[in-house]
Coordinates of C-alpha atoms and ligand atoms in Angstrom, one line a residue:
X1 CA 0.0 0.0 0.0
X2 CA 1.3 3.5 -0.8
X3 CA 0.5 6.5 1.3
X4 CA 0.6 10.2 0.8
X5 CA 1.1 12.9 3.4
X6 CA -2.0 14.8 2.2
X7 CA -4.2 11.7 2.4
X8 CA -3.0 10.9 6.0
X9 CA -3.5 14.5 7.1
X10 CA -7.0 14.8 5.5
X11 CA -8.1 11.5 7.0
X12 CA -7.2 12.6 10.5
X13 CA -8.6 16.1 9.9
X14 CA -11.9 14.4 9.0
X15 CA -11.9 12.3 12.1
X16 CA -11.1 9.0 10.5
X17 CA -9.0 6.3 12.2
X18 CA -5.5 5.8 10.7
X19 CA -4.4 2.3 10.0
X20 CA -1.1 0.9 11.3
X21 CA 0.5 1.2 7.8
X22 CA -0.3 4.9 7.6
X23 CA 1.2 5.6 11.0
X24 CA 4.2 3.5 10.3
X25 CA 4.7 5.2 6.9
X26 CA 4.2 8.8 8.1
X27 CA 6.6 8.6 11.0
X28 CA 9.3 6.9 9.0
X29 CA 8.8 9.3 6.0
X30 CA 9.0 12.2 8.3
X31 CA 12.4 11.1 9.7
X32 CA 13.6 10.4 6.2
X33 CA 12.6 13.9 5.0
X34 CA 9.9 12.7 2.7
X35 CA 7.2 14.3 4.8
X36 CA 7.9 18.0 5.3
X37 CA 7.7 19.9 8.6
X38 CA 4.6 21.8 7.5
X39 CA 2.8 18.5 6.6
X40 CA 3.7 17.0 10.0
X41 CA 2.6 20.2 11.7
X42 CA -0.8 19.9 10.0
X43 CA -1.1 16.2 11.1
X44 CA -0.2 17.1 14.6
X45 CA -2.9 19.8 14.7
X46 CA -5.4 17.3 13.3
X47 CA -4.4 14.9 16.1
X48 CA -4.7 17.7 18.6
X49 CA -8.3 18.2 17.6
X50 CA -9.4 14.7 16.8
X51 CA -7.2 12.6 19.0
X52 CA -5.9 9.1 18.5
X53 CA -7.9 6.0 19.5
X54 CA -6.3 3.3 21.7
X55 CA -5.0 1.2 18.8
X56 CA -3.7 4.3 16.9
X57 CA -1.9 5.5 20.0
X58 CA -0.4 2.1 20.6
X59 CA 0.9 1.9 17.1
X60 CA 2.1 5.6 17.1
X61 CA 4.1 5.0 20.3
X62 CA 5.5 1.6 19.1
X63 CA 6.8 3.3 16.0
X64 CA 8.3 6.2 18.0
X65 CA 10.2 3.6 20.1
X66 CA 11.3 1.7 17.0
X67 CA 12.7 4.9 15.4
X68 CA 15.8 4.5 17.6
X69 CA 17.6 2.2 20.0
X70 CA 16.2 0.5 23.1
X71 CA 18.6 0.0 26.0
X72 CA 18.8 -3.5 27.4
X73 CA 19.0 -3.4 31.2
X74 CA 18.2 -7.1 31.6
X75 CA 21.9 -8.0 32.4
X76 CA 21.9 -5.8 35.6
X77 CA 22.0 -7.6 38.9
X78 CA 19.4 -5.2 40.4
X79 CA 15.8 -4.7 39.1
X80 CA 15.4 -1.4 37.2
X81 CA 12.8 1.1 38.0
X82 CA 12.5 4.8 37.0
X83 CA 10.2 7.7 37.6
X84 CA 9.0 10.5 35.4
X85 CA 7.4 13.8 36.6
X86 CA 5.3 15.9 34.2
X87 CA 7.2 18.9 35.6
X88 CA 6.6 21.3 38.4
X89 CA 8.0 24.3 40.3
X90 CA 10.6 23.4 42.8
X91 CA 10.3 19.7 41.8
X92 CA 13.8 18.5 42.8
X93 CA 12.5 15.0 43.7
X94 CA 14.6 13.1 41.1
X95 CA 17.8 14.3 42.8
X96 CA 16.8 12.7 46.0
X97 CA 14.7 9.8 44.7
X98 CA 17.3 8.2 42.4
X99 CA 20.0 7.7 45.0
X100 CA 17.4 6.9 47.6
X101 CA 15.9 4.0 45.6
X102 CA 19.4 2.9 44.6
X103 CA 20.2 2.8 48.3
X104 CA 17.3 0.4 48.7
X105 CA 18.7 -2.0 46.1
X106 CA 17.2 -1.0 42.8
X107 CA 18.8 0.4 39.6
X108 CA 17.4 3.8 38.6
X109 CA 18.2 4.7 34.9
X110 CA 17.0 8.3 34.9
X111 CA 17.5 9.7 31.4
X112 CA 16.3 13.3 31.6
X113 CA 15.7 16.4 29.5
X114 CA 16.4 20.0 30.2
X115 CA 14.0 22.6 31.6
X116 CA 11.9 24.8 29.3
X117 CA 9.7 27.7 30.5
X118 CA 8.8 28.1 34.2
X119 CA 9.6 24.5 35.3
X120 CA 13.2 23.6 36.0
X121 CA 15.1 20.7 34.5
X122 CA 16.9 18.0 36.5
X123 CA 20.1 18.3 34.4
X124 CA 20.2 22.0 34.8
X125 CA 20.0 21.6 38.6
X126 CA 22.8 19.0 38.7
X127 CA 25.0 21.0 36.4
X128 CA 25.3 23.6 39.1
X129 CA 27.6 21.1 40.9
X130 CA 31.2 21.8 39.8
X131 CA 32.5 19.1 37.4
X132 CA 29.2 17.2 37.1
X133 CA 28.6 15.9 33.6
X134 CA 25.2 15.1 32.0
X135 CA 26.5 13.3 28.9
X136 CA 27.3 9.6 29.3
X137 CA 27.7 6.8 26.8
X138 CA 25.4 3.8 27.0
X139 CA 28.3 1.7 28.3
X140 CA 28.9 4.3 31.1
X141 CA 25.2 4.2 31.9
X142 CA 25.2 0.4 32.3
X143 CA 28.4 0.4 34.3
X144 CA 27.2 3.1 36.7
X145 CA 23.8 1.4 37.2
X146 CA 25.6 -1.8 38.2
X147 CA 28.1 -0.1 40.5
X148 CA 26.1 2.8 42.0
X149 CA 22.5 1.8 41.3
X150 CA 21.5 5.2 39.9
X151 CA 22.3 7.4 36.8
X152 CA 20.8 10.8 36.0
X153 CA 22.0 11.9 32.6
X154 CA 20.9 13.4 29.3
X155 CA 18.9 11.0 27.1
X156 CA 21.1 10.0 24.2
X157 CA 20.3 11.1 20.6
X158 CA 19.5 7.5 19.8
X159 CA 16.4 7.1 22.0
X160 CA 13.1 7.7 20.2
X161 CA 14.8 10.2 17.8
X162 CA 11.4 10.9 16.1
X163 CA 10.2 12.4 19.4
X164 CA 13.0 15.0 19.4
X165 CA 11.8 16.2 16.0
X166 CA 8.1 16.0 16.8
X167 CA 8.5 17.8 20.2
X168 CA 10.4 20.7 18.6
X169 CA 7.7 21.0 16.0
X170 CA 4.9 20.8 18.6
X171 CA 6.6 23.5 20.7
X172 CA 6.3 26.1 17.9
X173 CA 2.9 25.0 16.5
X174 CA 0.7 25.1 19.6
X175 CA 0.3 21.3 19.7
X176 CA 2.0 20.4 23.0
X177 CA -1.1 20.1 25.1
X178 CA -2.6 17.0 23.4
X179 CA -3.0 13.9 25.7
X180 CA -2.1 11.3 23.0
X181 CA 0.9 13.3 21.9
X182 CA 2.2 14.0 25.4
X183 CA 1.6 10.3 26.5
X184 CA 3.4 8.9 23.4
X185 CA 6.3 11.4 23.7
X186 CA 6.9 10.6 27.4
X187 CA 6.3 6.9 27.2
X188 CA 8.3 6.3 24.0
X189 CA 11.5 7.7 25.7
X190 CA 10.9 5.9 29.0
X191 CA 10.2 2.5 27.3
X192 CA 13.2 2.9 25.0
X193 CA 15.4 3.6 28.1
X194 CA 14.8 0.0 29.0
X195 CA 13.4 0.3 32.6
X196 CA 11.4 -2.7 33.8
X197 CA 9.1 -0.5 35.9
X198 CA 8.0 3.1 36.0
X199 CA 6.3 5.5 38.4
X200 CA 4.7 8.6 36.9
X201 CA 4.3 11.7 39.0
X202 CA 1.5 13.6 37.2
X203 CA 1.3 17.1 38.5
X204 CA -2.0 19.1 38.7
X205 CA -2.4 22.8 39.5
X206 CA -1.3 26.2 38.4
X207 CA 2.4 25.3 38.1
X208 CA 1.7 22.1 36.1
X209 CA 1.2 22.1 32.4
X210 CA -2.1 20.3 33.1
X211 CA -4.2 22.4 35.4
X212 CA -7.3 20.3 35.5
X213 CA -7.6 17.1 37.6
X214 CA -9.8 15.2 35.2
X215 CA -7.4 15.8 32.3
X216 CA -4.5 14.8 34.5
X217 CA -6.3 11.5 35.3
X218 CA -6.9 10.8 31.7
X219 CA -3.2 11.5 30.9
X220 CA -2.1 9.2 33.8
X221 CA -4.4 6.4 32.6
X222 CA -3.3 6.8 29.0
X223 CA 0.4 6.6 30.0
X224 CA -0.1 3.6 32.4
X225 CA -1.9 1.7 29.6
X226 CA 1.0 2.4 27.2
X227 CA 3.5 1.1 29.8
X228 CA 1.4 -2.0 30.3
X229 CA 1.2 -2.6 26.6
X230 CA 5.0 -2.6 26.4
X231 CA 5.7 -4.8 29.4
X232 CA 6.8 -2.0 31.7
X233 CA 5.0 -2.2 35.1
X234 CA 3.7 1.3 35.4
X235 CA 1.8 3.2 38.1
X236 CA 0.9 6.9 38.2
X237 CA 0.4 9.2 41.2
X238 CA -1.4 12.5 40.8
X239 CA 0.2 15.2 43.0
X240 CA -0.5 18.8 43.7
X241 CA 1.4 21.6 41.9
X242 CA -0.6 24.7 42.9
X243 CA 2.1 25.6 45.5
X244 CA 5.9 25.2 44.8
X245 CA 7.4 22.0 46.2
X246 CA 9.6 22.8 49.2
X247 CA 11.3 26.1 49.8
X248 CA 13.9 26.4 47.0
X249 CA 13.1 27.1 43.3
X250 CA 16.2 27.4 41.1
X251 CA 19.2 25.2 40.2
X252 CA 21.8 25.4 42.9
X253 CA 19.2 26.3 45.5
X254 CA 17.4 23.1 44.8
X255 CA 20.5 21.0 45.0
X256 CA 21.2 22.4 48.5
X257 CA 17.6 21.6 49.5
X258 CA 17.9 18.1 48.0
X259 CA 21.0 17.4 50.1
X260 CA 19.2 18.5 53.2
X261 CA 16.4 16.0 52.5
X262 CA 19.1 13.3 51.7
X263 CA 20.5 14.0 55.1
X264 CA 17.2 13.3 56.8
X265 CA 16.1 17.0 57.1
X266 CA 14.6 19.4 54.6
X267 CA 11.1 20.6 53.9
X268 CA 8.4 18.1 55.0
X269 CA 6.5 18.2 51.6
X270 CA 9.6 17.3 49.6
X271 CA 10.3 14.4 51.9
X272 CA 6.7 13.2 51.9
X273 CA 6.5 13.2 48.1
X274 CA 9.9 11.6 47.7
X275 CA 9.1 8.8 50.2
X276 CA 5.7 8.2 48.6
X277 CA 7.2 7.8 45.1
X278 CA 10.0 5.7 46.4
X279 CA 7.5 3.3 48.1
X280 CA 5.6 2.9 44.7
X281 CA 8.9 2.2 42.9
X282 CA 10.1 -0.4 45.4
X283 CA 6.7 -2.1 45.4
X284 CA 6.7 -2.4 41.6
X285 CA 10.0 -4.3 41.7
X286 CA 9.3 -6.3 44.8
X287 CA 11.8 -4.7 47.1
X288 CA 10.7 -4.7 50.8
X289 CA 12.6 -1.7 52.3
X290 CA 11.7 1.5 54.1
X291 CA 12.9 4.5 52.1
X292 CA 12.3 6.9 55.0
X293 CA 14.8 4.9 57.1
X294 CA 17.3 5.2 54.2
X295 CA 17.0 9.0 54.4
X296 CA 17.5 8.9 58.2
X297 CA 20.4 6.4 58.4
X298 CA 22.7 8.2 55.8
X299 CA 22.6 5.5 53.1
X300 CA 20.7 7.6 50.6
X301 CA 23.2 10.5 51.2
X302 CA 26.1 8.1 50.6
X303 CA 24.5 6.9 47.3
X304 CA 24.1 10.6 46.3
X305 CA 27.8 11.3 46.8
X306 CA 28.6 8.2 44.8
X307 CA 26.3 9.2 42.0
X308 CA 27.7 12.8 41.8
X309 CA 31.3 11.6 41.9
X310 CA 30.7 8.9 39.3
X311 CA 29.6 11.6 36.9
X312 CA 32.7 13.8 37.6
X313 CA 31.1 16.1 40.2
X314 CA 32.6 17.1 43.5
X315 CA 29.9 16.5 46.2
X316 CA 31.9 18.7 48.6
X317 CA 32.4 21.7 46.3
X318 CA 30.6 24.9 47.3
X319 CA 27.7 25.6 45.0
X320 CA 27.4 29.0 43.1
X321 CA 25.6 31.7 45.1
X322 CA 23.9 34.7 43.6
X323 CA 25.5 38.1 44.3
X324 CA 22.1 39.8 44.6
X325 CA 19.5 38.6 47.2
X326 CA 16.4 40.6 48.0
X327 CA 13.3 39.8 50.1
X328 CA 9.7 40.3 49.0
X329 CA 7.9 41.7 52.1
X330 CA 4.3 41.1 53.3
X331 CA 2.3 44.3 52.4
X332 CA 0.0 43.7 55.5
X333 CA -0.5 41.4 58.5
X334 CA -2.7 38.3 57.9
X335 CA -2.9 34.7 56.7
X336 CA -1.0 33.5 53.6
X337 CA -3.7 32.4 51.2
X338 CA -1.7 31.1 48.3
X339 CA 1.9 30.8 47.2
X340 CA 1.2 30.4 43.5
X341 CA 3.4 27.8 41.8
X342 CA 3.1 29.5 38.4
X343 CA 3.9 32.9 39.7
X344 CA 6.9 31.7 41.7
X345 CA 8.1 29.6 38.6
X346 CA 7.8 32.6 36.3
X347 CA 9.7 34.8 38.9
X348 CA 12.5 32.2 39.1
X349 CA 12.6 32.0 35.3
X350 CA 12.8 35.7 34.9
X351 CA 15.5 35.9 37.6
X352 CA 17.6 33.7 35.2
X353 CA 17.0 30.1 36.5
X354 CA 15.1 28.9 33.4
X355 CA 15.3 29.2 29.7
X356 CA 12.8 30.5 27.0
X357 CA 14.4 28.5 24.1
X358 CA 16.2 25.2 24.4
X359 CA 19.6 26.7 23.4
X360 CA 19.5 29.5 26.1
X361 CA 21.9 29.3 29.0
X362 CA 20.6 29.1 32.6
X363 CA 22.0 30.8 35.7
X364 CA 23.1 28.2 38.3
X365 CA 22.6 30.5 41.2
X366 CA 19.3 32.4 40.4
X367 CA 16.0 31.5 41.9
X368 CA 13.5 32.0 44.6
X369 CA 13.2 30.8 48.2
X370 CA 9.6 30.6 49.4
X371 CA 9.8 31.5 53.1
X372 CA 6.1 31.0 53.8
X373 CA 3.4 28.4 53.1
X374 CA -0.4 28.8 52.7
X375 CA -1.9 29.1 56.1
X376 CA 1.1 30.8 57.8
X377 CA 0.3 33.9 59.9
X378 CA 2.5 36.8 58.9
X379 CA 3.3 40.3 60.2
X380 CA 3.3 43.4 57.9
X381 CA 6.9 43.7 56.5
X382 CA 7.8 40.0 57.1
X383 CA 9.8 38.4 54.3
X384 CA 7.6 36.2 52.1
X385 CA 10.0 35.3 49.3
X386 CA 13.7 35.7 48.8
X387 CA 14.8 36.5 45.2
X388 CA 18.3 35.5 44.0
X389 CA 19.8 36.9 40.8
X390 CA 23.1 37.5 39.1
X391 CA 22.3 41.1 37.9
X392 CA 20.0 44.0 38.5
X393 CA 18.0 43.6 35.3
X394 CA 17.1 40.0 36.0
X395 CA 16.3 41.0 39.6
X396 CA 13.9 43.8 38.5
X397 CA 12.2 41.5 36.0
X398 CA 11.7 38.7 38.6
X399 CA 10.5 41.2 41.2
X400 CA 7.7 42.3 38.9
X401 CA 6.0 38.8 38.9
X402 CA 7.1 37.7 42.4
X403 CA 5.0 40.5 44.0
X404 CA 1.8 38.9 42.7
X405 CA 2.7 35.3 43.5
X406 CA 1.9 35.4 47.3
X407 CA -1.5 36.6 48.7
X408 CA -2.0 37.7 52.3
X409 CA -5.6 38.1 53.5
X410 CA -7.9 37.4 56.4
X411 CA -7.8 33.6 56.0
X412 CA -8.7 30.9 56.4
X413 CA -6.1 29.2 54.3
X414 CA -7.1 26.9 51.5
X415 CA -7.1 23.2 52.3
X416 CA -3.7 21.8 51.5
X417 CA -3.0 18.3 50.2
X418 CA -0.1 16.9 48.3
X419 CA -1.0 13.4 47.1
X420 CA -4.1 12.7 45.0
X421 CA -5.2 9.6 43.1
X422 CA -3.1 6.6 42.2
X423 CA -3.6 5.0 38.8
X424 CA -2.6 1.4 38.8
X425 CA -1.5 -0.6 35.8
X426 CA -2.6 -4.2 35.2
X427 CA 0.7 -5.5 36.4
X428 CA 1.2 -2.9 39.1
Ligands
LIG1 N1 7.4 16.0 28.2 C1 7.7 15.3 27.1 O1 8.7 14.6 27.1 N2 6.8 15.3 26.1 C2 5.7 16.0 26.0 O2 5.0 15.9 25.1 C3 5.4 16.8 27.2 C4 6.3 16.8 28.2

């Protein structure tokens, strides 16, 4: 059967179901340059409006995986399990979770991307550690997983290469927020990475890219079903992202906070979420251990030091500090109503912690420290946030949005909750 790009686009535009051959052809022809960017953009927009049914999505995802290599972790002596977060403000959980779960006996192959927009990227955070390197060969990944039990590194070019092209196109054509396109993009990379089990932290709230709980549940169920279909034991946990996670938002600031949690301290919400995700991960691979105890007895911190050193970093090196630090003060006495994740994320981004385009540099030291939580009682003039920046222009730009990110009123504070629904896979 021969296919043409225009026929595939018009079929999806008119709400028809694409057969396996059409999906196979269009993704392959796109990678080969036979289908042009403008034609793929039109198809993505048609999918944005008309979706993909279960079979189409399964085929689309399988072809994305088959567009590149799939790592084989079956030779490791430890069971492999990874986690993916859909991205949030102050979400430094991977930094803690990977060594923590390694300390409990699993292998965590965390192949990550960089941050874009108001949510930070795990690699950007770790690169604030002097000497730490994000690029590893496949052989180095396997060796480190066996020796240390955890790797956090840049996903190689060879994993689901068609996703790289599609994601760049979606970013500039208004087609990112489509559940089948998000689910296939995330899951193709995670499945290609070779993990045997996966926990998905699906964020909901102002600072998440999905704000609505029902849509987040649909995304979670869609990804869990894709994991199941490819033999990856998958479970999703919906979690709140209306308030930043922890105190620190920004690269080096978040590393410092992560080390606090790895030493058994740190903010209680970061610890609660990390321990909950670690429990899911350990359950999926049948390891009976208590991750909270591994934070308290120093073994998670020891695994962190090994992970950082294995990738060329110095775990004892001082981290970069911003030369400019300025508080945002409470305009009145009262009860803190909200500390808005999106507002704080945008402030951190403007202060220099994030990037607008994927080739932009990030400041290792810029960011925000959130000194209050919803429900706290504050005096007029009390510091609410602390802004960190490398230069006065970034500071002024961040200050503009930071001022609106925290509200102080008469109370009562909104009900807080961090952990929402769990979506279980068939094999979970
Ligand atoms: N992250 C991804 O990797 N892909 C998406 O489509 C959205 C978020």
